[in-house]
XYZ file of C-alpha atoms in Angstrom:
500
model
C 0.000 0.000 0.000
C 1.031 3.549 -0.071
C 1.637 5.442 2.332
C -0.013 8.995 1.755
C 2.420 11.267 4.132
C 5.675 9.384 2.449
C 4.710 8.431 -1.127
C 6.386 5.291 -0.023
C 5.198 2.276 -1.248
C 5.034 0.178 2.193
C 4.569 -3.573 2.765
C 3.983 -4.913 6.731
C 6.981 -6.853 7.195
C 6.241 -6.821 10.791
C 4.368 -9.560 9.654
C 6.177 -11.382 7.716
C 6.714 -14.794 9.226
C 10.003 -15.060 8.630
C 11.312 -12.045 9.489
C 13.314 -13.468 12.870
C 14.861 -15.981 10.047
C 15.579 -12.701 8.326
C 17.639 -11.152 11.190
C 19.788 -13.976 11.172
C 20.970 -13.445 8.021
C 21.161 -9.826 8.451
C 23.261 -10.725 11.954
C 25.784 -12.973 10.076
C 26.498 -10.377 7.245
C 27.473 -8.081 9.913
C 29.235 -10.227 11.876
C 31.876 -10.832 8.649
C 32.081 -7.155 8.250
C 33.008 -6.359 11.252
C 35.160 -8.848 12.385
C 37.050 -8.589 9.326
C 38.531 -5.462 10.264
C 40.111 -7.447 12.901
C 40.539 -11.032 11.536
C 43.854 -10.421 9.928
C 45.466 -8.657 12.533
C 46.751 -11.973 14.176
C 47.691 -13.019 11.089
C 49.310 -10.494 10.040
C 52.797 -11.709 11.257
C 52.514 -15.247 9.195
C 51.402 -13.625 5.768
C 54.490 -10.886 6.079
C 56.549 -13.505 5.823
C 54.472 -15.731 3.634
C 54.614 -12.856 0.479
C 58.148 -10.894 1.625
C 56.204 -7.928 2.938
C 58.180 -4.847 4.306
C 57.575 -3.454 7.465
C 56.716 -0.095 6.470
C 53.721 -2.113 4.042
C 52.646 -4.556 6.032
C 49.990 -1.429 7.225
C 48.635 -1.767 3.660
C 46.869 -4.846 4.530
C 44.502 -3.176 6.726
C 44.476 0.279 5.399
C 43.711 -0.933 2.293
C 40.219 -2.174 3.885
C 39.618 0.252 6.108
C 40.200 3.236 3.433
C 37.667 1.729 1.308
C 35.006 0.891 3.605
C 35.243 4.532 5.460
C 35.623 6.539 2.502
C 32.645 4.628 0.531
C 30.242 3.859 2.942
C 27.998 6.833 2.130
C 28.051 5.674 -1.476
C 27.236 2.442 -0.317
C 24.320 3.773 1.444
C 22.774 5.655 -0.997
C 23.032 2.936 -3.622
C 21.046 1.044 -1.529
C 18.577 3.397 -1.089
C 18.544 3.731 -4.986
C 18.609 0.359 -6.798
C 16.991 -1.363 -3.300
C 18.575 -2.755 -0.153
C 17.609 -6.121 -0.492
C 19.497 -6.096 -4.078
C 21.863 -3.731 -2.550
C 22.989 -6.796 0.528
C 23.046 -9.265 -1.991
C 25.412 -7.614 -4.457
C 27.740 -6.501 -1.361
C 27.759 -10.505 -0.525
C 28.877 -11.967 -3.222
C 31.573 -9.149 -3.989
C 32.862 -9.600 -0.310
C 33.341 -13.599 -0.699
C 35.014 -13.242 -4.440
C 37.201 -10.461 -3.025
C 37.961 -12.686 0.470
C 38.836 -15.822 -2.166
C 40.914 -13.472 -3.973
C 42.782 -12.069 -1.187
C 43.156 -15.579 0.341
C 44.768 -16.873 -2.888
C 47.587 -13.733 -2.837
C 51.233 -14.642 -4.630
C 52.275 -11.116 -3.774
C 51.440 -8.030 -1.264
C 50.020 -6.118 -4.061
C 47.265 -8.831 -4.974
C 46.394 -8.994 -1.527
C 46.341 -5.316 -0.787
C 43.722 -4.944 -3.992
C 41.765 -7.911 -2.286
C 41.766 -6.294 0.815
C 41.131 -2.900 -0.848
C 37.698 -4.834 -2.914
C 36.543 -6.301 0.497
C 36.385 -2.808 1.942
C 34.408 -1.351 -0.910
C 31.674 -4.455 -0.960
C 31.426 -3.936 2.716
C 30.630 -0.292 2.321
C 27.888 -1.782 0.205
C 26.856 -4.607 3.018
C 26.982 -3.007 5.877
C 24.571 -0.145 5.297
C 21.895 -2.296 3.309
C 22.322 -4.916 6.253
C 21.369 -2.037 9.163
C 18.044 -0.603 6.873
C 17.680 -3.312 5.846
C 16.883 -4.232 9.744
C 15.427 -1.105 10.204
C 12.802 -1.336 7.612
C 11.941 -4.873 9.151
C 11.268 -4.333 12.692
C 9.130 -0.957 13.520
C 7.511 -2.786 16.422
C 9.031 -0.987 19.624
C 9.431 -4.259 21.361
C 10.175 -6.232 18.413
C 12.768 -3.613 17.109
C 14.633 -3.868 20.987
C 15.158 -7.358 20.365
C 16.528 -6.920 16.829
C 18.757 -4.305 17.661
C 20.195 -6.000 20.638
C 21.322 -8.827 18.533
C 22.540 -6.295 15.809
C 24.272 -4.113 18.486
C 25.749 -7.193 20.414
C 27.606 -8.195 16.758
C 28.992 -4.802 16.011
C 30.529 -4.329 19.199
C 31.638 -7.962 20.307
C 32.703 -8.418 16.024
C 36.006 -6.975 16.959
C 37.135 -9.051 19.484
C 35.209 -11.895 17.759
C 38.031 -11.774 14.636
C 40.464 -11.780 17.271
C 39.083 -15.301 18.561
C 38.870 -16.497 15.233
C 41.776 -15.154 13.539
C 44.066 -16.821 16.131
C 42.541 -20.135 15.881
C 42.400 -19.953 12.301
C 46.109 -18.761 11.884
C 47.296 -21.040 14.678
C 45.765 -24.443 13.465
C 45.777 -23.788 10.049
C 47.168 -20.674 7.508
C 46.897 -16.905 7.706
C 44.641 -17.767 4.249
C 41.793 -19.081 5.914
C 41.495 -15.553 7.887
C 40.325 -14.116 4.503
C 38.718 -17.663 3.218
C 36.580 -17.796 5.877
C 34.295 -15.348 4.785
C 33.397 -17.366 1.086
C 30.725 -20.258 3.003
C 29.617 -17.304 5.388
C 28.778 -15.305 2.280
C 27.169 -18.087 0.376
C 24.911 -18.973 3.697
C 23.831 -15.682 3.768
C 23.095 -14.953 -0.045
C 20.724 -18.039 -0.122
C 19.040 -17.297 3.156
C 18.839 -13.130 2.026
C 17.331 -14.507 -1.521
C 15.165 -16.822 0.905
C 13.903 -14.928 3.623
C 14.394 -11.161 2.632
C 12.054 -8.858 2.011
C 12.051 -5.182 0.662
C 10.628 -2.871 -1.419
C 12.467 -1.983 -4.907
C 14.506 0.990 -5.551
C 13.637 4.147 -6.683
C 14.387 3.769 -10.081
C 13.787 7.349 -10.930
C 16.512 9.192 -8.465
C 19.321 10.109 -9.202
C 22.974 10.021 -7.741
C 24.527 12.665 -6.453
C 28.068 12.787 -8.208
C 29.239 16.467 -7.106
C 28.183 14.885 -3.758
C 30.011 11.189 -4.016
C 33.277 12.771 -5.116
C 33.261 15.320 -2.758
C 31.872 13.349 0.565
C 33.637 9.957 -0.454
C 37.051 11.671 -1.116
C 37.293 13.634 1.879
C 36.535 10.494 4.086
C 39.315 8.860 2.443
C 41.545 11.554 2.982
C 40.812 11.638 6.768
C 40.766 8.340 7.200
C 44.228 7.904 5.406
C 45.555 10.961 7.128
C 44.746 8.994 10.436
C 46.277 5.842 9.402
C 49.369 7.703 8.208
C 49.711 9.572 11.280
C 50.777 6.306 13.549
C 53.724 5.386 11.097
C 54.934 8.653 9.728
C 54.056 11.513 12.851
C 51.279 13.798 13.473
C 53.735 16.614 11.719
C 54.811 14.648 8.681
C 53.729 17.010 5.563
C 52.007 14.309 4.033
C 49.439 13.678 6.925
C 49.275 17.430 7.472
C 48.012 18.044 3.778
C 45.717 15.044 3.853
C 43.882 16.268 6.488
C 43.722 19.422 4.744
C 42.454 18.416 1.947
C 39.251 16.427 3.874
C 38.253 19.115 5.764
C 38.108 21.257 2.429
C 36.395 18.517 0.626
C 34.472 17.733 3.984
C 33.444 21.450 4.016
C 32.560 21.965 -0.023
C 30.830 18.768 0.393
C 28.411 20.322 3.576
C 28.159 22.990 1.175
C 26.720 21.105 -1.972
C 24.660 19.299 -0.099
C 22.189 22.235 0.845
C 22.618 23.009 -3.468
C 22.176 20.085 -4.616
C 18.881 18.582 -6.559
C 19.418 15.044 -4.639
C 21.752 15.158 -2.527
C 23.877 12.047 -1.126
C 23.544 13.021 2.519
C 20.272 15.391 3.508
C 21.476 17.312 5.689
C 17.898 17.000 8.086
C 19.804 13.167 8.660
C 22.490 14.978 10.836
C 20.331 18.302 12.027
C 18.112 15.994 14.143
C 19.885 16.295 17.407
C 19.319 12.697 18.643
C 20.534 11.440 15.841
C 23.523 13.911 15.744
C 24.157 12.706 19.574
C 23.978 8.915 18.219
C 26.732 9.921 15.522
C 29.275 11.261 17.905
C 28.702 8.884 21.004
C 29.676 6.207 18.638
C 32.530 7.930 17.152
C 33.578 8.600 20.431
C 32.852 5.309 21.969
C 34.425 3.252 19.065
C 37.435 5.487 19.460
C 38.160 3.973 23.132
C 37.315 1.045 22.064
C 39.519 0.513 19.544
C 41.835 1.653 22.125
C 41.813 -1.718 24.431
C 41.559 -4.205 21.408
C 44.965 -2.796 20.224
C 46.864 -2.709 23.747
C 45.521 -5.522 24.917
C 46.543 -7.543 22.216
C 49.918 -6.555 22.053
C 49.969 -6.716 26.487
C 48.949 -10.662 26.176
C 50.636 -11.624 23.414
C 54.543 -9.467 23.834
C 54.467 -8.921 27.420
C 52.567 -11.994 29.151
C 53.640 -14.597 26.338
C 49.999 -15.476 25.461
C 50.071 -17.633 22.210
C 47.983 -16.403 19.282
C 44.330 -18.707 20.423
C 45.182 -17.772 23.739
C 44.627 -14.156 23.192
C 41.987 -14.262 21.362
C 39.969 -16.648 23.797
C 41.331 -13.889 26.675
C 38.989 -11.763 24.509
C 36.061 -14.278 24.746
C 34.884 -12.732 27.933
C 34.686 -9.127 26.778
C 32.476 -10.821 24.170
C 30.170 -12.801 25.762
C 29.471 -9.523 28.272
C 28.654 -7.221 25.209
C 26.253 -10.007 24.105
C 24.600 -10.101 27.197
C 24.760 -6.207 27.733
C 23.054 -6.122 24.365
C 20.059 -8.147 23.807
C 19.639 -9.144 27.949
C 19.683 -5.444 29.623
C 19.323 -2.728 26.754
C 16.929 -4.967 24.396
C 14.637 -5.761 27.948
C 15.183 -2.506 28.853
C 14.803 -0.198 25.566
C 11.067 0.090 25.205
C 10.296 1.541 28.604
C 13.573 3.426 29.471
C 14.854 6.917 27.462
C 17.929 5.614 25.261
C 20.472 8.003 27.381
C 19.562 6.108 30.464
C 21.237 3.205 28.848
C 23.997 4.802 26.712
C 24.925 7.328 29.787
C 25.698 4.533 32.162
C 26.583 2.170 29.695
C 29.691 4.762 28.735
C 30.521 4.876 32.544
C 30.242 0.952 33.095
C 33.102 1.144 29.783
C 35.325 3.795 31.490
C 35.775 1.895 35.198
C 37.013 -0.710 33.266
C 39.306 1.065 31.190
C 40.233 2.588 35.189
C 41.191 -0.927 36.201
C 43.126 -1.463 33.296
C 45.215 1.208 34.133
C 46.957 -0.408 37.243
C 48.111 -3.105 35.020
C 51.789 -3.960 35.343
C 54.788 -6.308 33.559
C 53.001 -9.361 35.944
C 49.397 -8.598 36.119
C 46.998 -11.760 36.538
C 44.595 -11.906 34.201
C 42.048 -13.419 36.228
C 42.441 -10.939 39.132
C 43.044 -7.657 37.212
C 42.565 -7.758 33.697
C 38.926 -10.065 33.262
C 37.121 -7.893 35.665
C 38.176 -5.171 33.479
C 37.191 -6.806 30.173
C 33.905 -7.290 31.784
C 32.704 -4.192 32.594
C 33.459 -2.531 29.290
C 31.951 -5.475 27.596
C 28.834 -4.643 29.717
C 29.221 -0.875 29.225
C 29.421 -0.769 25.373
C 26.610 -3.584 24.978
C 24.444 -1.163 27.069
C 25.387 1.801 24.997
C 25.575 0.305 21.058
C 21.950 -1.791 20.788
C 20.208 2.037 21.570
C 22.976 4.343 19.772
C 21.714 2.097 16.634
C 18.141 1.588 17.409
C 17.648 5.336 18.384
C 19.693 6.787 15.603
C 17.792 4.938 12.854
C 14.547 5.115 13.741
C 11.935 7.394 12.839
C 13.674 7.502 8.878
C 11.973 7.908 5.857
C 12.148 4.592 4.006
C 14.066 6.285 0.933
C 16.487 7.948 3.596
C 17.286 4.459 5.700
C 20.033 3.757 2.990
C 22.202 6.714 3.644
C 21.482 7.200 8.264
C 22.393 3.548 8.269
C 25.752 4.514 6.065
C 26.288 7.414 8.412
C 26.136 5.615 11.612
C 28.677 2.979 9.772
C 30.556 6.077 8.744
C 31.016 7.302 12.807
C 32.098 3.761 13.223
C 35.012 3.771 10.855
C 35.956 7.465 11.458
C 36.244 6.854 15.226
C 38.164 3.499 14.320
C 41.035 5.378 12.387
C 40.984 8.126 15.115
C 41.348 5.839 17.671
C 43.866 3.957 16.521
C 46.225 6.618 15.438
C 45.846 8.972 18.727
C 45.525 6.615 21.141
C 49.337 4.500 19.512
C 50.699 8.085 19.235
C 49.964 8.984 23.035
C 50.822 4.743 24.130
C 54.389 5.219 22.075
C 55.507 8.822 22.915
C 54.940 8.051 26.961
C 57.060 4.388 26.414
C 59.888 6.107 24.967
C 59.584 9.025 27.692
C 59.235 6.419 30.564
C 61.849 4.531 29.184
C 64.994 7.156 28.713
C 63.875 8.231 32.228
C 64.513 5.000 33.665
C 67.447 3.461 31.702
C 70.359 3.840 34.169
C 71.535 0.616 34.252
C 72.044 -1.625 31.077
C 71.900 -4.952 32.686
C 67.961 -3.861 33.865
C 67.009 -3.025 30.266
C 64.684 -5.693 29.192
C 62.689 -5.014 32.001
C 63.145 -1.160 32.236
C 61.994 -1.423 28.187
C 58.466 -3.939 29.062
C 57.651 -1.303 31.787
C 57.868 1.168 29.763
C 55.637 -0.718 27.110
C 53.222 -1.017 30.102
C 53.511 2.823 31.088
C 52.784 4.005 27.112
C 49.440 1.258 27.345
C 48.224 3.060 30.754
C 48.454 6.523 29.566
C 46.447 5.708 26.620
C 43.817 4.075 27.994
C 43.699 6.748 30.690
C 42.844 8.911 27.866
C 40.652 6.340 26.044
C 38.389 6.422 29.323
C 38.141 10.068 29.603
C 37.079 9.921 25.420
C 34.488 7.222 26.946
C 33.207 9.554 29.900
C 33.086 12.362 26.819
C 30.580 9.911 24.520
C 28.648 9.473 28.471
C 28.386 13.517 28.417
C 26.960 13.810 24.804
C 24.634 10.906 25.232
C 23.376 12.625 28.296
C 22.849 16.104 27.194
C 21.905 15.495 23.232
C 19.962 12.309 23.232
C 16.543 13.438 24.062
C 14.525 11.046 22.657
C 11.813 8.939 24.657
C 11.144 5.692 25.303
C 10.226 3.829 22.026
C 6.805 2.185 23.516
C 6.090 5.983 24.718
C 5.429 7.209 21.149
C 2.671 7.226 18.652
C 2.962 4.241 16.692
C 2.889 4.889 13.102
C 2.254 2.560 10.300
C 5.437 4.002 8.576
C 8.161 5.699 9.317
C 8.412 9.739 9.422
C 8.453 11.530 6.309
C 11.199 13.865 5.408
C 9.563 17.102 5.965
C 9.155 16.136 9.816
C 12.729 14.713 10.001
């Protein structure tokens, strides 16, 4: 039927009988994007030396992926809003799996850097038809808490998830399978999205906004590169200093345009509503912590506690399971009768005590003692805080805008990623080194003098990543206004773009 206030043509999906069936397959498309920003890291290492990689490459094999996928992703999103999201997730599949056999099949850095480099692009594709895809699904307030808790569970336990896997994959059999992995996941999920699926077809009519996709998609990949380049090179290096001049003037002329232009790629009401503005920068904020623990802590277990590569990752399995149950037991029960900043304020809190307690880590910290009840509480904290950031910052969309919020949420994801891990090494490194030639007065103490000082850099950081965290608590708190889902009006379809 259509819907007279959005000219939408609208189907009730809500009662579609296989629309749980659905969210699997919306769940597991996610899950491979996310964790495969991670997946390699462990194997990393074992395909250096596999293809004769340099040092000063070796970066290439995950900037390569996460270039693409942040600097395309609002492409991604409005393509799906254009040709349809169903065709849209599909499309983004089976690119993803032929790109992940490619990359898995590499006789040289360069093939796998363009495989790696192809897997970021589909996913910038996937990952915002998967999320409105989801959104377009489940409108039911109570319905839509459990759907999002799953969703929100996956994107924030992915992460540590392609830790888990990457070490047991890399440890019992090649660095290959990390990227061959993804080719049955993608072929389960094509036939069940071909299956199950449902979705109304594209607007054939509309038009893309080129001015708009060359402007916003090239100054994402310049600040996204800028960031990456900043850990190797220096904050002051000329090249990272001009790349993050040129996105903030493409950034800006792209702001510009988009209040100009006929159709534009991002409307700007998307990022004027203030809850969904809050959503935006809590999660760029919150990922940027995040990001924060997954690197130190890998390096902590595995260079200064001798943790083998499945060792780490199972140390990981923890955080996991806590975001899962901080996700779909607490925020998804809790979502249709509480405001979402009563969940995302103390969720970001929950996160920075145990960032706290990770800062009295030492050279001989037990992890049972000291470092798991740390793990825990941020895997509570940011299961609390993702499953209503998402929920809250997509809802409420007109159907033919769900394409491009979805991309932008993605978009805060990456952004904060790239931030993260640039500032956060940069702070970690700079207060080693300082710790270290402060300390080094006798040679035969070295080793040791050099792992505390490893320590010391990992502290500082994550003191700063839980101050970043409190930040995301004090933006949740005073921008996120919105009420309690089961609190308002239901509608039959989501609001059109002149209330937005």
């Amino acid at each position: 039927m259509s819907d007279p206030r959005t000219g939408e043509t609208t189907t009730s999906l809500d009662t579609d009988p296989h629309r749980w069936w659905g969210l699997v397959v919306i769940a597991l498309a996610q899950l491979m994007v996310v964790l495969d920003a991670t997946i390699v890291n462990i194997a990393l290492p074992s395909a250096q030396r596999a293809l004769g990689m340099s040092d000063g490459n070796r970066q290439w094999v995950i900037t390569a992926y996460t270039l693409a996928f942040g600097g395309l992703l609002l492409l991604g999103g409005r393509v799906a809003d254009i040709v349809g999201r169903k065709r849209t997730f599909v499309i983004g599949l089976v690119g993803f799996a032929a790109a992940s056999a490619f990359g898995g099949a590499a006789t040289g850095s360069g093939m796998l850097f363009g495989a790696r480099a192809l897997q970021g692009a589909f996913a910038a594709l996937l990952a915002p038809s998967a999320l409105s895809l989801l959104t377009t699904t489940f409108t039911d307030p109570r319905e839509r808490g459990k759907a999002f808790g799953i969703y929100g569970a996956l994107a924030g336990s992915g992460s540590a998830i392609g830790f888990i896997v990457g070490g047991l994959l890399t440890e019992y059999l090649n660095w290959r399978w990390c990227l061959y992995v993804n080719v049955p996941i993608a072929i389960a999920a094509v036939l069940g999205a071909v299956v199950l699926l449902r979705d109304s077809p594209g607007h054939a009519g509309a038009r893309l906004d080129v001015p708009g996709v060359l402007l916003g998609c090239g100054g994402l990949v310049s600040v996204v590169y800028g960031f990456s380049e900043a850990n190797p090179r220096g904050w002051t290096d000329p090249l990272v200093l001009a790349l993050f001049a040129v996105g903030v003037v493409l950034l800006a002329a792209f702001v510009w345009w988009q209040t100009r232009a006929p159709v534009p790629l991002l409307p700007l009401h998307i990022v004027r509503d203030r809850n969904r503005a809050g959503c935006f920068l809590t999660m760029a904020l919150a990922v940027i912590g995040m990001f924060g623990l997954f690197l130190f802590m890998t390096y902590y277990l595995q260079v200064i506690l001798g943790y083998s590569p499945v060792r780490t990752g199972l140390a990981f399995l923890p955080l996991t399971a806590a975001i899962i149950v901080g996700s779909t037991q607490i925020s998804a029960r809790l979502l249709p009768r509480v405001a979402p900043r009563m969940l995302m304020v103390p969720g970001m809190v929950l996160a920075a005590s145990g960032m706290l307690v990770l800062t009295r880590m030492t050279v001989d910290s037990s992890y049972p003692t000291e470092i798991l009840p740390a793990l825990v509480l941020m895997g509570l904290g940011m299961g609390l805080t993702f499953m209503p950031v998402f929920s809250t910052a997509t809802a409420g969309v007109a159907p033919r805008d769900a394409g491009v919020t979805s991309a932008t949420v993605n978009t805060s994801q990456q952004v904060g990623g790239s931030i993260g891990t640039a500032l956060l090494n940069t702070i970690a490194t700079t207060s080693g080194a300082a710790y270290i030639t402060a300390h080094l007065r006798n040679p035969a103490q070295k080793d040791l003098i050099v792992r505390e000082g490893i320590v010391h850099g990992y502290t500082v950081a994550i003191w700063w990543a839980a101050g970043i965290m409190l930040l995301a608590g004090l933006v949740a708190g005073l921008m996120v206004t919105a009420k309690p889902p089961a609190r308002e009006i239901p509608a039959p379809a989501p609001v059109p773009e002149s209330a937005a």
